[in-house]
Amino acid sequence: MLYGDGVGRTSVCLDKIGDMNFGLLLQQTLNGLAIGGVYAIFALGYTLVFSILRIINLSHGAIFTLGAYFTYTLAGEAFGFNGVLARAALPLGLPFPLAMLLGAVLAGLTGVLIERAAFRPLRTRNADPLLTLVSSLGMAVLIVNVIQFLVGAEIYSYPANALSILGPLPTAINFGNETNAIPVRTIQIIIFIFSLVILAILTYFINYTRMGKALRAISEDAVTASLLGINTDFFIMLTFFLSGFLGGIAGTLVGLSVSIAGPYFGIAFGLKGLAVIVLGGMGSIPGAVVGGFIIGLAEAFVPANMVAYKDAIAFALLFIVLLVRPRGLLGRSGVQKV
Amino acid sequence: MTEFLSTYGVLLVGMVLAAILALSLYLPLMAGQLSLASPGFYAVGGYIAAILSTKVFLADGETIQPFPIQYILFEMLVAGVISGALAVVVGVLALRLRGIYLALATIAFVEILRILSLNLEFTGGAVGIFAIPQPFSDAINYLWIASPLLIVSALFTYRLERVGAGRAFIAIREDELAADTIGINPTYYKVLAFTLGAILAGLVGAISAHFLNTWNARQGTFDASIAYLAFVLVGGSRTFLGPIVGGMLLTALPEVLRAVAGINGLPTWFAQLLRDGRLIIYGILIVLVTIYFPHGLVSPNWLERKAKTNASEAMQRKAAESAEKNI
Amino acid sequence: MNNSSPLLEVKSVTRRFGGVVAVNNVSFEVKAREIFGLIGPNGAGKTTLFNVMTGLTPPTSGTTIYASKDITRLAPNQIARLGIARTFQNIRLFGNLSTLQNVLTARHIHSHTSALSAVLGLPTAIAEEKINRDKAYDILQLVGLAQYAAERARNLSYGDQRRLEIARALALEPKLLLLDEPAAGMNANEKHGLSDFIKQLCDQFNLTVLVIEHHVPLVMGLCNRIAVLDFGELIALGDPLHVQNDPAVIEAYLGDETALAKTRRPASATR
């Protein structure tokens, strides 16, 4: 992805690492941190479900997409020419931040629905985790294609005045000076700050609230937790809600940063999210954050002549980590009982 | 009859090829490996055929009409060998992983291949390779190559399930640790299963390159692995017949639905759903099957009942023999 | 292999899992044709020791020597090939395979024709398959499961499943058989039958047997020598009479003198 700065100039990717100057370094770092923050938020959705249920919810990427589309609809925007809902739009549009919040809530609720429909029946039967994986994959395919069926596969963009509620904002902030301009897109900065806020709230929730403690208890030992009176079913639903909420937020953020590049974009992003959690360590919340930022920065610092391979970085890292250290940077190693 | 064949020729060939691709996923699955790598080898096989036929056998712009079948068979041979070699390398690296980790590694493998093929020059970049020569004037004639391949693979898999190597696969799937302790080397057999599947996928890729006339990065994607997975899950994951039935059924299904969509009087959105909703249907099927029919449609019981009567007959014979010896 | 050198030597084997020391510097030898018992309270490290011996988990330190060969770093399938077979505390059968097929899978190391010739149905492969099938069937008859040959293993009763696991281990034609709690879930009669059965196997197949057991009377009546583990350490080693009078052993079983007292019989009744 190339980051346009809205005033006609495009951030230049480095030709060679050695040609770095401070301006470019700053641009790339901030770009990397922005997308890294989004990866982190998205990956946390995987991590929350994995730490509770020890399975990977492959429909997470689809929920990510849904979140973006929900926000788009709630903001009152109209759909394109394809799909059953061609040119439909809500009669009333919400202010963007509200639309984003509500969109994420809807995404969270969808997550809960998916848990009831695709996960719970298998859980009560103690089915092989691979079956659950495949079931979630089926859900992902279903959701993404229903979206396509309804609204087509065109690219949608959020309105340019989406963040007008924050007051008049320049398209880019110049970190340099008149002669040596170092523009960084404002939206990237906002996204980065916003990601940090979300991460902080989530960390507080997990570590300092009673509910968070209950979640951690369940992730350690679900049976004992339920014996201690913790309503595991409720907390599993809560986890899926949070996971979907995070996915929806991430989807909207990406839509803001670039655009909504069709429903299949969620699948691709979903796969990248897998790379993040494998790198960081499945089931580790700090791991998801660290992994997200590492991959975000790695992608941002790809030299210009290799930009086309940017997407391959995440997968190459995934493959290498699986070979060398499957539990990732911060994951715990599992001991198999014989 | 001939009109039926020419209209549905493309579909029939598609069904046969889909069945073989389903088998390519079934083989690693026999050894308990959820490998989503088949599309990668399918793509590799296709590129090999495409490159050989457009750049190597013929000078630029030159065509032979029709393209000789021996060349295609040769391309298939090369595709099979290279897919196999690649599979051994990837397999030895990745098959130490279990369950979800293996599935992820194979997903990563397919994505990396896809991105490479999208950007490398000799694969034609985003445009891919087109105008791949045809050996036949009619699509249906591809059955001359595809059907023998299906029959051979089906027979091979059928035999495999009944001999020691197949039992080793299934033992590994049931309990890898226990299999290890009774002398079965899991890595060897997992790589073997994986490689056999890869070779099949590569062979189908080589045929498909000619069949589809063009070949590009869209031929080896994660979506495809979901489709093959659906074939095996819906058709039946415990017997070689399952993937074949599943592949053919799920390939024919969208066409049937499309025909149904043409019936007058259906609401427009429903008709459109039937026409374009192939993947929606696959998605629903995958979810329903994993929850309600985890082993798919075709059950090994159908074959087992025959085997049971054989076994009990054999036992009665043996009992009679040993009774005689003791007298 | 001469009779004076031990068949199996465990030398200073230690196995740590993070902070937990499951097996702590354990050493002993097992002589050929012996029936050797390994007892101790729950969690004493007996199964872990088996896992180290059979290559399922590497020792943190120490070595395992089998027939004068160092097998410490070998993979389980290699160890099986050398002639060591085992059963598991929690039965690990191939549930969806038939009883016969379960035993057949263990004939794998005695199959020398290639997979390809088997698939193609070449005469040598077919002949070998028949031999293996017959042998598998014979073993099933030996353990009394022949009538279930075509039955899915998971449908068998618990006791039958235990016997099937032993049958599968025997199909390897091992020289050393490791049995992990083979009597679990059996009643007194069955346990007695098991004891006789193990002795019979030992004689019939020239086996050396290493048994983990909880049930002390069974072990006392069956084994030539016994090693006692507690918290991963070897606290006693010797013949049954010596071991059951060892104060350390008595204390390890929570000072439960009665459990051991029941096994003390007049000398004439011992093996």
GROMACS .gro file of C-alpha atoms in nm, chain B residues 156 159-160 162-163 165 167 170-171 174-175 177-186 189 238 301 304 308 311 315 318 322, chain C residues 56 76-77 80-81 88 92 94-97 104-106 108-109 115 118-119 121 129 133-134 137-138 146 149-150 152 172:
model
   60
  494PHE     CA    1  -0.400  -4.601  -0.633
  497ARG     CA    2  -0.511  -4.983  -0.293
  498LEU     CA    3  -0.317  -4.756  -0.062
  500ARG     CA    4  -0.557  -5.147   0.209
  501VAL     CA    5  -0.183  -5.195   0.236
  503ALA     CA    6   0.158  -4.772   0.394
  505ARG     CA    7  -0.245  -4.829   0.743
  508ILE     CA    8  -0.426  -4.394   0.929
  509ALA     CA    9  -0.236  -4.502   1.238
  512GLU     CA   10  -0.542  -4.182   1.486
  513ASP     CA   11  -0.251  -4.143   1.723
  515LEU     CA   12   0.263  -4.095   1.919
  516ALA     CA   13   0.141  -4.452   1.943
  517ALA     CA   14   0.226  -4.509   1.577
  518ASP     CA   15   0.577  -4.389   1.648
  519THR     CA   16   0.617  -4.639   1.930
  520ILE     CA   17   0.521  -4.932   1.710
  521GLY     CA   18   0.787  -4.859   1.455
  522ILE     CA   19   0.615  -4.624   1.211
  523ASN     CA   20   0.829  -4.323   1.129
  524PRO     CA   21   0.574  -4.041   1.128
  527TYR     CA   22   0.493  -4.113   0.608
  576ARG     CA   23  -1.277  -4.138   0.558
  639ASN     CA   24  -1.917  -4.840   0.628
  642GLU     CA   25  -1.684  -5.211   0.546
  646LYS     CA   26  -1.682  -5.763   0.774
  649ALA     CA   27  -1.345  -6.129   0.774
  653MET     CA   28  -1.225  -6.651   1.079
  656LYS     CA   29  -0.934  -7.054   1.041
  660SER     CA   30  -0.710  -7.512   1.395
  721LEU     CA   31   0.920  -4.013   2.367
  741PRO     CA   32   1.058  -4.397   1.924
  742ASN     CA   33   1.020  -4.579   1.594
  745ALA     CA   34   1.074  -5.008   1.840
  746ARG     CA   35   1.277  -5.148   1.556
  753PHE     CA   36   0.040  -4.698   2.771
  757ARG     CA   37  -0.362  -4.553   2.304
  759PHE     CA   38  -0.616  -4.679   1.696
  760GLY     CA   39  -0.983  -4.656   1.783
  761ASN     CA   40  -1.125  -4.640   1.434
  762LEU     CA   41  -0.923  -4.931   1.302
  769LEU     CA   42  -0.135  -5.547   1.183
  770THR     CA   43   0.002  -5.195   1.205
  771ALA     CA   44   0.263  -5.325   1.443
  773HIS     CA   45   0.504  -5.278   0.992
  774ILE     CA   46   0.866  -5.322   1.090
  780ALA     CA   47   0.488  -4.954  -0.052
  783ALA     CA   48   0.216  -5.341  -0.222
  784VAL     CA   49  -0.007  -5.092  -0.399
  786GLY     CA   50  -0.031  -5.594  -0.581
  794GLU     CA   51   0.081  -5.934   0.372
  798ARG     CA   52  -0.211  -6.118   0.866
  799ASP     CA   53  -0.176  -6.475   0.984
  802TYR     CA   54  -0.447  -6.330   1.381
  803ASP     CA   55  -0.246  -6.581   1.582
  811ALA     CA   56  -0.984  -6.347   1.782
  814ALA     CA   57  -1.096  -5.930   1.474
  815ALA     CA   58  -1.323  -5.725   1.251
  817ARG     CA   59  -1.364  -5.150   1.565
  837LEU     CA   60   0.643  -5.618   1.710
   0.00000   0.00000   0.00000
